[in-house]
Amino acid sequence: MEEEFNIPFTQIRIGRFLFLLISILLMILFRPFLEGYVGIKILMDLFFSLILLSGIYAVSKKKHVFLIALVLAFPAFFVQWSLYFVTFQSSFLMARIFAVLFYIFLIIVILDFLFKETVITPDMLIGAICVYLLIGAMWASIFTLLESLHPGSFRIPESELTDLSHFFYYSFVTLTTLGYGDITPITSGARSVSIIEAIIGQLYIAILVSRLVGVHIAQSFNK
């Protein structure tokens, strides 16, 4: 997974995680500025598909890991785009379930790489950022599932009731413990999963920083 390649005719090296990071950032940064020109659902599906493809590429070094990622990503990709032709509630739920499974798998694989790596590299740092962003994306899908199964689990502004992408925003607000309060959990189940995400976000940062410090000390000692 630590393999890198050079951009032709340059000395710039690109690790496997960079494409995944760019895909997630595109959804976060560019979607709000494009939604006036392209349908919001199409935008979310395009960026989601890009995350699936770049995620598969990020873990493609080992064949068995690549195959598992492909098995999880393909149903999520296929079912998500099939919603333009069929509108069954079960299809929507299946797309979200496979998305959650794919995110969990990516997070586990990248974390395995981070905790086995003994040298701090740009790819290691990018991978650490990707895990944090993937956690937010994963919980966005979980919140979407929860609201679909139990409508009214969240208090949502009326202008956003038809836009499920607001859970992407809510997830990162919760992950970073900002808590703006414009979208709030109502049911005990919604509150519980929100608390769990907030705790995971804080624990991840604390554990990651201690890991990076430990690797840096060991690396400096070896030198």
Coordinates of N, CA and C in Angstrom, one line a residue:
M1 N 0.8 -1.2 0.0 CA 0.0 0.0 0.0 C 0.9 1.3 0.0
E2 N 2.1 1.1 0.4 CA 2.9 2.3 0.5 C 3.6 2.7 -0.9
E3 N 3.2 1.9 -1.9 CA 3.7 2.2 -3.3 C 3.3 3.6 -3.7
E4 N 4.2 4.2 -4.5 CA 4.0 5.5 -5.0 C 4.4 5.5 -6.5
F5 N 3.9 6.4 -7.3 CA 4.4 6.5 -8.7 C 4.6 8.0 -9.0
N6 N 5.4 8.2 -10.0 CA 5.8 9.6 -10.4 C 4.9 10.1 -11.5
I7 N 4.5 11.4 -11.4 CA 3.8 12.0 -12.6 C 4.8 12.1 -13.7
P8 N 4.4 11.7 -14.9 CA 5.4 11.7 -16.1 C 6.0 13.0 -16.2
F9 N 7.4 13.0 -16.5 CA 8.2 14.1 -16.7 C 8.4 15.1 -15.5
T10 N 8.0 14.6 -14.3 CA 8.2 15.4 -13.1 C 8.8 14.4 -12.0
Q11 N 9.2 15.0 -10.9 CA 9.7 14.3 -9.8 C 8.6 14.2 -8.7
I12 N 7.4 14.5 -9.1 CA 6.3 14.5 -8.1 C 5.8 13.1 -7.9
R13 N 5.8 12.7 -6.6 CA 5.3 11.3 -6.3 C 3.9 11.4 -5.7
I14 N 3.1 10.5 -6.2 CA 1.7 10.4 -5.7 C 1.4 9.1 -5.1
G15 N 1.0 9.1 -3.8 CA 0.6 7.9 -3.1 C -0.8 7.5 -3.5
R16 N -1.2 6.3 -3.1 CA -2.5 5.8 -3.4 C -3.6 6.5 -2.7
F17 N -3.4 7.1 -1.6 CA -4.4 7.7 -0.8 C -4.8 9.1 -1.3
L18 N -3.9 9.7 -2.1 CA -4.2 11.1 -2.5 C -5.5 11.2 -3.4
F19 N -5.7 10.2 -4.2 CA -6.9 10.3 -5.0 C -8.2 10.1 -4.2
L20 N -8.1 9.3 -3.1 CA -9.3 9.2 -2.2 C -9.5 10.5 -1.5
L21 N -8.4 11.1 -1.0 CA -8.6 12.4 -0.3 C -9.2 13.5 -1.2
I22 N -8.8 13.5 -2.5 CA -9.3 14.5 -3.4 C -10.8 14.2 -3.7
S23 N -11.2 13.0 -3.8 CA -12.6 12.6 -4.0 C -13.5 13.1 -2.9
I24 N -13.0 12.9 -1.7 CA -13.8 13.3 -0.5 C -13.9 14.8 -0.4
L25 N -12.8 15.5 -0.7 CA -12.8 16.9 -0.6 C -13.7 17.5 -1.7
L26 N -13.7 16.9 -2.8 CA -14.6 17.4 -3.9 C -16.0 17.4 -3.4
M27 N -16.5 16.4 -2.8 CA -17.8 16.3 -2.3 C -18.1 17.4 -1.2
I28 N -17.1 17.7 -0.4 CA -17.3 18.6 0.7 C -17.2 20.1 0.2
L29 N -16.2 20.3 -0.7 CA -15.9 21.7 -1.1 C -16.7 22.2 -2.3
F30 N -16.8 21.3 -3.4 CA -17.3 21.8 -4.6 C -18.8 21.6 -4.8
R31 N -19.4 20.6 -4.1 CA -20.8 20.4 -4.2 C -21.7 21.6 -4.0
P32 N -21.4 22.4 -2.9 CA -22.3 23.5 -2.6 C -22.2 24.5 -3.8
F33 N -21.1 24.7 -4.5 CA -21.0 25.7 -5.5 C -21.6 25.2 -6.8
L34 N -21.8 23.9 -7.0 CA -22.3 23.3 -8.2 C -23.8 23.0 -8.2
E35 N -24.4 23.0 -7.0 CA -25.7 22.4 -6.9 C -26.7 23.3 -7.5
G36 N -26.4 24.6 -7.8 CA -27.3 25.5 -8.5 C -27.4 25.2 -10.0
Y37 N -26.4 24.5 -10.5 CA -26.3 24.2 -12.0 C -26.6 22.7 -12.3
V38 N -26.3 21.9 -11.3 CA -26.6 20.4 -11.5 C -27.5 19.9 -10.4
G39 N -28.4 19.0 -10.7 CA -29.2 18.4 -9.6 C -28.4 17.9 -8.5
I40 N -28.9 18.2 -7.2 CA -28.1 17.9 -6.1 C -28.0 16.4 -5.9
K41 N -29.0 15.6 -6.3 CA -28.9 14.2 -6.2 C -27.9 13.6 -7.2
I42 N -27.8 14.1 -8.4 CA -26.8 13.7 -9.3 C -25.4 14.0 -8.8
L43 N -25.3 15.2 -8.3 CA -24.0 15.6 -7.7 C -23.5 14.6 -6.6
M44 N -24.4 14.4 -5.7 CA -24.0 13.5 -4.6 C -23.7 12.1 -5.1
D45 N -24.4 11.6 -6.1 CA -24.2 10.3 -6.6 C -22.8 10.2 -7.4
L46 N -22.5 11.3 -8.1 CA -21.3 11.4 -8.9 C -20.1 11.4 -7.9
F47 N -20.1 12.2 -6.9 CA -19.0 12.3 -5.9 C -18.9 11.0 -5.1
F48 N -20.1 10.4 -4.8 CA -20.1 9.1 -4.1 C -19.4 8.0 -5.0
S49 N -19.7 8.0 -6.3 CA -19.1 7.0 -7.2 C -17.6 7.2 -7.3
L50 N -17.2 8.5 -7.3 CA -15.8 8.8 -7.3 C -15.1 8.3 -6.1
I51 N -15.7 8.4 -4.9 CA -15.1 7.9 -3.7 C -15.0 6.4 -3.7
L52 N -16.0 5.8 -4.3 CA -15.9 4.3 -4.4 C -14.8 3.9 -5.2
L53 N -14.6 4.5 -6.4 CA -13.5 4.1 -7.3 C -12.2 4.4 -6.7
S54 N -12.0 5.6 -6.2 CA -10.7 5.9 -5.6 C -10.4 5.1 -4.4
G55 N -11.5 4.7 -3.6 CA -11.3 3.8 -2.5 C -10.8 2.5 -2.9
I56 N -11.4 1.9 -4.0 CA -10.9 0.7 -4.5 C -9.4 0.7 -4.9
Y57 N -9.1 1.8 -5.6 CA -7.7 2.0 -6.0 C -6.7 2.1 -4.8
A58 N -7.2 2.8 -3.7 CA -6.3 3.0 -2.6 C -6.0 1.7 -1.9
V59 N -6.8 0.6 -2.0 CA -6.5 -0.6 -1.3 C -6.2 -1.7 -2.4
S60 N -5.8 -1.4 -3.6 CA -5.7 -2.3 -4.6 C -4.3 -3.1 -4.7
K61 N -3.4 -2.8 -3.7 CA -2.1 -3.4 -3.8 C -2.2 -4.9 -3.5
K62 N -3.0 -5.3 -2.5 CA -3.2 -6.7 -2.2 C -4.5 -7.3 -2.9
K63 N -4.3 -8.4 -3.6 CA -5.4 -8.9 -4.5 C -6.6 -9.2 -3.7
H64 N -6.5 -9.9 -2.5 CA -7.7 -10.3 -1.8 C -8.4 -9.1 -1.2
V65 N -7.6 -8.1 -0.8 CA -8.2 -6.8 -0.3 C -9.0 -6.1 -1.4
F66 N -8.3 -6.1 -2.6 CA -9.0 -5.4 -3.7 C -10.3 -6.1 -4.1
L67 N -10.3 -7.4 -4.0 CA -11.5 -8.2 -4.4 C -12.7 -7.9 -3.4
I68 N -12.3 -7.8 -2.1 CA -13.3 -7.6 -1.1 C -13.9 -6.2 -1.3
A69 N -13.0 -5.2 -1.6 CA -13.5 -3.8 -1.8 C -14.4 -3.8 -3.0
L70 N -14.0 -4.5 -4.0 CA -14.8 -4.5 -5.3 C -16.2 -5.1 -5.0
V71 N -16.2 -6.2 -4.2 CA -17.5 -6.9 -3.9 C -18.4 -5.9 -3.1
L72 N -17.8 -5.1 -2.2 CA -18.6 -4.2 -1.4 C -19.0 -3.0 -2.2
A73 N -18.1 -2.5 -3.1 CA -18.4 -1.2 -3.8 C -19.4 -1.4 -5.0
F74 N -19.3 -2.5 -5.7 CA -20.1 -2.7 -6.9 C -21.6 -2.6 -6.5
P75 N -22.1 -3.4 -5.5 CA -23.6 -3.3 -5.2 C -24.0 -1.8 -4.8
A76 N -23.1 -1.2 -4.0 CA -23.4 0.2 -3.7 C -23.5 1.1 -4.9
F77 N -22.6 0.9 -5.8 CA -22.6 1.7 -7.0 C -23.8 1.4 -7.9
F78 N -24.0 0.1 -8.1 CA -25.1 -0.3 -9.0 C -26.5 0.1 -8.5
V79 N -26.7 -0.2 -7.2 CA -28.0 0.1 -6.6 C -28.3 1.6 -6.5
Q80 N -27.2 2.4 -6.2 CA -27.4 3.9 -6.1 C -27.8 4.5 -7.4
W81 N -27.2 4.0 -8.6 CA -27.6 4.6 -9.9 C -28.9 4.0 -10.4
S82 N -29.2 2.8 -9.9 CA -30.5 2.2 -10.3 C -31.7 2.9 -9.8
L83 N -31.5 3.7 -8.7 CA -32.6 4.5 -8.1 C -33.2 5.5 -9.1
Y84 N -32.5 5.8 -10.2 CA -33.0 6.7 -11.2 C -34.1 6.0 -12.0
F85 N -34.1 4.6 -11.9 CA -35.1 3.9 -12.7 C -36.1 3.1 -11.9
V86 N -35.7 2.8 -10.7 CA -36.7 2.2 -9.7 C -36.6 3.0 -8.4
T87 N -37.7 3.1 -7.8 CA -37.8 3.9 -6.6 C -38.2 3.1 -5.3
F88 N -37.9 1.8 -5.3 CA -38.2 1.0 -4.1 C -37.4 1.5 -2.9
Q89 N -38.1 1.6 -1.8 CA -37.4 1.9 -0.5 C -36.3 1.0 -0.2
S90 N -36.5 -0.3 -0.5 CA -35.5 -1.3 -0.2 C -34.2 -1.1 -1.0
S91 N -34.3 -0.6 -2.2 CA -33.2 -0.4 -3.0 C -32.3 0.8 -2.4
F92 N -33.0 1.8 -1.9 CA -32.3 2.9 -1.3 C -31.6 2.4 0.0
L93 N -32.3 1.6 0.8 CA -31.7 1.1 2.0 C -30.5 0.2 1.7
M94 N -30.6 -0.6 0.7 CA -29.4 -1.5 0.3 C -28.2 -0.7 -0.1
A95 N -28.5 0.4 -0.9 CA -27.4 1.3 -1.3 C -26.6 1.9 -0.1
R96 N -27.4 2.3 0.9 CA -26.8 2.9 2.0 C -26.0 1.9 2.9
I97 N -26.6 0.7 3.0 CA -26.0 -0.4 3.8 C -24.7 -0.8 3.2
F98 N -24.6 -1.0 1.9 CA -23.4 -1.4 1.2 C -22.4 -0.2 1.3
A99 N -22.8 1.0 1.3 CA -21.9 2.2 1.4 C -21.3 2.2 2.8
V100 N -22.1 1.9 3.8 CA -21.5 1.8 5.2 C -20.5 0.7 5.3
L101 N -20.8 -0.5 4.8 CA -19.9 -1.6 4.8 C -18.6 -1.3 4.1
F102 N -18.7 -0.6 2.9 CA -17.5 -0.2 2.2 C -16.7 0.8 3.0
Y103 N -17.3 1.8 3.6 CA -16.5 2.7 4.4 C -15.8 2.1 5.5
I104 N -16.5 1.2 6.2 CA -15.9 0.4 7.3 C -14.7 -0.4 6.9
F105 N -14.9 -1.0 5.8 CA -13.8 -1.8 5.2 C -12.6 -0.9 4.9
L106 N -12.8 0.2 4.2 CA -11.7 1.1 3.9 C -11.0 1.6 5.2
I107 N -11.8 2.0 6.1 CA -11.2 2.5 7.4 C -10.3 1.5 8.1
I108 N -10.8 0.2 8.1 CA -10.0 -0.8 8.7 C -8.7 -1.1 8.0
V109 N -8.8 -1.1 6.7 CA -7.6 -1.4 5.9 C -6.6 -0.3 6.0
I110 N -7.0 1.0 5.9 CA -6.1 2.1 6.0 C -5.5 2.2 7.5
L111 N -6.3 1.9 8.5 CA -5.8 1.9 9.9 C -4.8 0.9 10.1
D112 N -5.0 -0.3 9.5 CA -4.0 -1.4 9.5 C -2.7 -0.9 9.0
F113 N -2.7 -0.2 7.9 CA -1.5 0.4 7.3 C -0.9 1.4 8.2
L114 N -1.7 2.3 8.8 CA -1.1 3.4 9.6 C -0.4 2.8 10.8
F115 N -1.0 1.8 11.4 CA -0.4 1.3 12.7 C 0.7 0.2 12.4
K116 N 0.9 -0.1 11.2 CA 2.0 -1.0 10.9 C 3.2 -0.2 10.3
E117 N 2.9 1.0 9.8 CA 4.0 1.8 9.3 C 4.9 2.3 10.4
T118 N 6.2 2.2 10.1 CA 7.2 2.6 11.1 C 8.0 3.9 10.7
V119 N 7.6 4.5 9.6 CA 8.2 5.7 9.1 C 7.1 6.7 8.7
I120 N 7.2 7.9 9.1 CA 6.2 8.9 8.7 C 6.5 9.4 7.3
T121 N 5.5 9.2 6.4 CA 5.6 9.5 5.0 C 4.4 10.4 4.7
P122 N 4.5 11.1 3.5 CA 3.3 11.9 3.1 C 2.1 11.0 2.9
D123 N 2.3 9.8 2.4 CA 1.2 8.9 2.2 C 0.6 8.5 3.5
M124 N 1.4 8.3 4.5 CA 0.8 8.0 5.8 C 0.0 9.1 6.4
L125 N 0.4 10.3 6.2 CA -0.4 11.5 6.7 C -1.7 11.6 5.9
I126 N -1.6 11.5 4.6 CA -2.8 11.6 3.8 C -3.8 10.5 4.1
G127 N -3.2 9.3 4.4 CA -4.1 8.1 4.8 C -4.8 8.4 6.1
A128 N -4.1 9.1 7.0 CA -4.7 9.4 8.3 C -5.8 10.4 8.1
I129 N -5.6 11.4 7.3 CA -6.7 12.4 7.0 C -7.9 11.7 6.3
C130 N -7.6 10.7 5.4 CA -8.7 10.0 4.7 C -9.5 9.2 5.7
V131 N -8.9 8.6 6.7 CA -9.7 7.8 7.7 C -10.7 8.8 8.4
Y132 N -10.2 9.9 8.8 CA -11.0 10.9 9.5 C -12.2 11.3 8.7
L133 N -12.0 11.6 7.4 CA -13.0 12.0 6.5 C -14.0 10.8 6.2
L134 N -13.4 9.6 6.1 CA -14.3 8.4 5.8 C -15.2 8.1 7.0
I135 N -14.7 8.4 8.2 CA -15.5 8.2 9.4 C -16.8 9.1 9.3
G136 N -16.5 10.4 8.9 CA -17.6 11.3 8.7 C -18.6 10.9 7.6
A137 N -18.1 10.4 6.5 CA -18.9 9.9 5.4 C -19.7 8.7 5.8
M138 N -19.1 7.8 6.6 CA -19.7 6.6 7.0 C -20.9 6.9 7.9
W139 N -20.7 7.8 8.8 CA -21.8 8.2 9.8 C -22.9 9.0 9.0
A140 N -22.6 9.7 8.0 CA -23.6 10.4 7.2 C -24.6 9.3 6.6
S141 N -24.0 8.2 6.1 CA -24.8 7.1 5.6 C -25.7 6.5 6.7
I142 N -25.1 6.4 7.9 CA -25.8 5.7 9.0 C -27.0 6.6 9.4
F143 N -26.7 8.0 9.4 CA -27.8 8.9 9.8 C -28.9 8.8 8.7
T144 N -28.5 8.7 7.5 CA -29.5 8.6 6.4 C -30.4 7.4 6.6
L145 N -29.7 6.3 6.9 CA -30.4 5.0 7.1 C -31.4 5.1 8.3
L146 N -30.9 5.8 9.4 CA -31.8 5.9 10.6 C -33.0 6.7 10.3
E147 N -32.8 7.8 9.5 CA -34.0 8.7 9.2 C -34.9 8.0 8.3
S148 N -34.4 7.2 7.4 CA -35.2 6.5 6.4 C -36.1 5.4 7.1
L149 N -35.5 4.7 8.1 CA -36.2 3.6 8.8 C -37.1 4.2 9.9
H150 N -36.7 5.3 10.5 CA -37.5 6.0 11.5 C -37.6 7.5 11.2
P151 N -38.5 7.8 10.3 CA -38.7 9.2 9.9 C -39.0 10.1 11.2
G152 N -38.4 11.3 11.2 CA -38.6 12.2 12.3 C -37.5 12.0 13.4
S153 N -36.5 11.2 13.2 CA -35.4 11.0 14.1 C -34.6 12.3 14.3
F154 N -34.6 13.2 13.3 CA -33.9 14.4 13.4 C -34.8 15.6 13.1
R155 N -34.6 16.7 13.7 CA -35.3 17.9 13.4 C -34.4 18.6 12.3
I156 N -35.0 18.8 11.1 CA -34.3 19.3 10.0 C -35.0 20.5 9.5
P157 N -34.3 21.6 9.1 CA -34.9 22.7 8.5 C -35.8 22.4 7.3
E158 N -37.0 23.0 7.2 CA -37.9 22.6 6.1 C -37.4 22.7 4.7
S159 N -36.5 23.7 4.5 CA -35.9 23.9 3.2 C -35.0 22.7 2.8
E160 N -34.6 21.9 3.7 CA -33.7 20.8 3.4 C -34.4 19.4 3.5
L161 N -35.7 19.4 3.7 CA -36.3 18.1 4.0 C -36.2 17.1 2.8
T162 N -36.1 17.6 1.6 CA -36.0 16.7 0.4 C -34.5 16.5 0.0
D163 N -33.6 17.0 0.8 CA -32.2 16.9 0.4 C -31.5 16.0 1.5
L164 N -31.2 14.8 1.2 CA -30.6 13.9 2.1 C -29.1 14.2 2.3
S165 N -28.5 15.1 1.5 CA -27.1 15.4 1.6 C -26.8 16.2 2.9
H166 N -27.9 16.7 3.6 CA -27.6 17.5 4.8 C -27.1 16.6 5.9
F167 N -27.3 15.3 5.8 CA -26.7 14.4 6.8 C -25.1 14.4 6.7
F168 N -24.6 14.7 5.5 CA -23.2 14.7 5.3 C -22.7 15.9 6.1
Y169 N -23.4 17.0 6.1 CA -23.0 18.2 6.8 C -23.2 17.9 8.3
Y170 N -24.3 17.3 8.7 CA -24.5 17.1 10.1 C -23.5 16.1 10.7
S171 N -23.1 15.1 9.9 CA -22.1 14.2 10.4 C -20.8 14.8 10.8
F172 N -20.3 15.7 9.9 CA -19.0 16.4 10.2 C -19.1 17.4 11.3
V173 N -20.3 18.0 11.4 CA -20.5 18.9 12.6 C -20.5 18.2 13.9
T174 N -21.0 16.9 13.9 CA -21.0 16.1 15.1 C -19.6 15.5 15.3
L175 N -18.9 15.1 14.2 CA -17.6 14.5 14.4 C -16.6 15.4 15.0
T176 N -16.7 16.7 14.6 CA -15.8 17.7 15.2 C -16.4 18.4 16.4
T177 N -17.5 17.9 16.9 CA -18.2 18.4 18.1 C -18.5 19.9 18.0
L178 N -18.7 20.5 16.8 CA -19.1 21.9 16.7 C -20.5 22.1 17.2
G179 N -21.5 21.3 16.8 CA -22.8 21.4 17.3 C -23.5 22.7 17.0
Y180 N -23.7 23.0 15.8 CA -24.4 24.3 15.5 C -25.8 24.3 15.9
G181 N -26.5 23.2 15.9 CA -27.9 23.1 16.4 C -28.9 23.3 15.4
D182 N -28.6 23.5 14.1 CA -29.6 23.7 13.0 C -30.3 22.4 12.7
I183 N -29.5 21.3 12.8 CA -30.1 19.9 12.7 C -29.8 19.2 14.0
T184 N -30.9 18.7 14.6 CA -30.7 18.1 16.0 C -31.4 16.8 16.0
P185 N -30.8 15.8 16.8 CA -31.4 14.5 17.0 C -32.6 14.6 17.9
I186 N -33.7 13.9 17.6 CA -34.9 14.0 18.4 C -35.1 12.7 19.2
T187 N -35.0 11.6 18.6 CA -35.2 10.3 19.2 C -34.0 9.8 20.0
S188 N -34.2 8.9 20.9 CA -33.1 8.4 21.7 C -32.0 7.7 20.8
G189 N -32.5 7.0 19.8 CA -31.6 6.3 18.9 C -30.7 7.3 18.1
A190 N -31.3 8.4 17.7 CA -30.5 9.4 16.9 C -29.5 10.1 17.9
R191 N -29.9 10.3 19.1 CA -29.0 10.9 20.0 C -27.8 10.0 20.4
S192 N -28.1 8.7 20.5 CA -27.1 7.7 20.8 C -26.0 7.6 19.8
V193 N -26.5 7.5 18.5 CA -25.5 7.4 17.4 C -24.7 8.7 17.2
S194 N -25.4 9.8 17.5 CA -24.6 11.1 17.4 C -23.6 11.2 18.5
I195 N -23.9 10.7 19.7 CA -22.9 10.7 20.8 C -21.7 9.8 20.4
I196 N -22.0 8.6 19.9 CA -21.0 7.6 19.5 C -20.0 8.3 18.5
E197 N -20.6 9.0 17.5 CA -19.7 9.6 16.4 C -18.8 10.6 17.1
A198 N -19.4 11.5 17.9 CA -18.6 12.5 18.6 C -17.5 11.9 19.4
I199 N -17.7 10.9 20.1 CA -16.7 10.2 20.9 C -15.6 9.6 20.0
I200 N -16.0 9.0 18.9 CA -15.1 8.4 18.0 C -14.2 9.4 17.4
G201 N -14.8 10.6 17.0 CA -14.0 11.7 16.4 C -12.9 12.2 17.4
Q202 N -13.2 12.3 18.7 CA -12.2 12.8 19.6 C -11.2 11.7 19.9
L203 N -11.6 10.5 20.0 CA -10.6 9.4 20.3 C -9.7 9.2 19.1
Y204 N -10.2 9.3 17.9 CA -9.3 9.1 16.8 C -8.2 10.1 16.7
I205 N -8.6 11.4 17.0 CA -7.5 12.4 16.9 C -6.5 12.2 18.0
A206 N -7.0 11.9 19.2 CA -6.0 11.6 20.3 C -5.1 10.4 20.1
I207 N -5.7 9.3 19.6 CA -4.9 8.1 19.3 C -3.9 8.4 18.1
L208 N -4.4 9.1 17.1 CA -3.6 9.3 15.9 C -2.4 10.2 16.3
V209 N -2.6 11.2 17.1 CA -1.5 12.1 17.4 C -0.5 11.4 18.2
S210 N -0.9 10.5 19.2 CA 0.0 9.8 20.0 C 0.8 8.8 19.1
R211 N 0.1 8.2 18.1 CA 0.8 7.3 17.2 C 1.8 8.0 16.4
L212 N 1.5 9.1 15.8 CA 2.4 9.9 15.0 C 3.6 10.3 15.8
V213 N 3.4 10.8 17.1 CA 4.5 11.2 18.0 C 5.4 10.0 18.2
G214 N 4.8 8.8 18.5 CA 5.6 7.6 18.8 C 6.4 7.2 17.6
V215 N 5.9 7.2 16.4 CA 6.6 6.9 15.2 C 7.7 7.9 15.0
H216 N 7.4 9.2 15.2 CA 8.5 10.2 15.0 C 9.6 10.1 15.9
I217 N 9.3 9.7 17.2 CA 10.4 9.5 18.2 C 11.3 8.3 17.8
A218 N 10.6 7.2 17.4 CA 11.3 6.0 17.0 C 12.2 6.3 15.8
Q219 N 11.6 7.0 14.8 CA 12.3 7.4 13.6 C 13.5 8.2 13.9
S220 N 13.4 9.2 14.8 CA 14.5 10.1 15.1 C 15.6 9.3 15.9
F221 N 15.2 8.4 16.8 CA 16.1 7.6 17.5 C 17.0 6.7 16.6
N222 N 16.3 6.1 15.6 CA 17.0 5.2 14.7 C 18.0 6.0 13.8
K223 N 17.6 7.2 13.5 CA 18.6 8.0 12.7 C 19.8 8.4 13.5

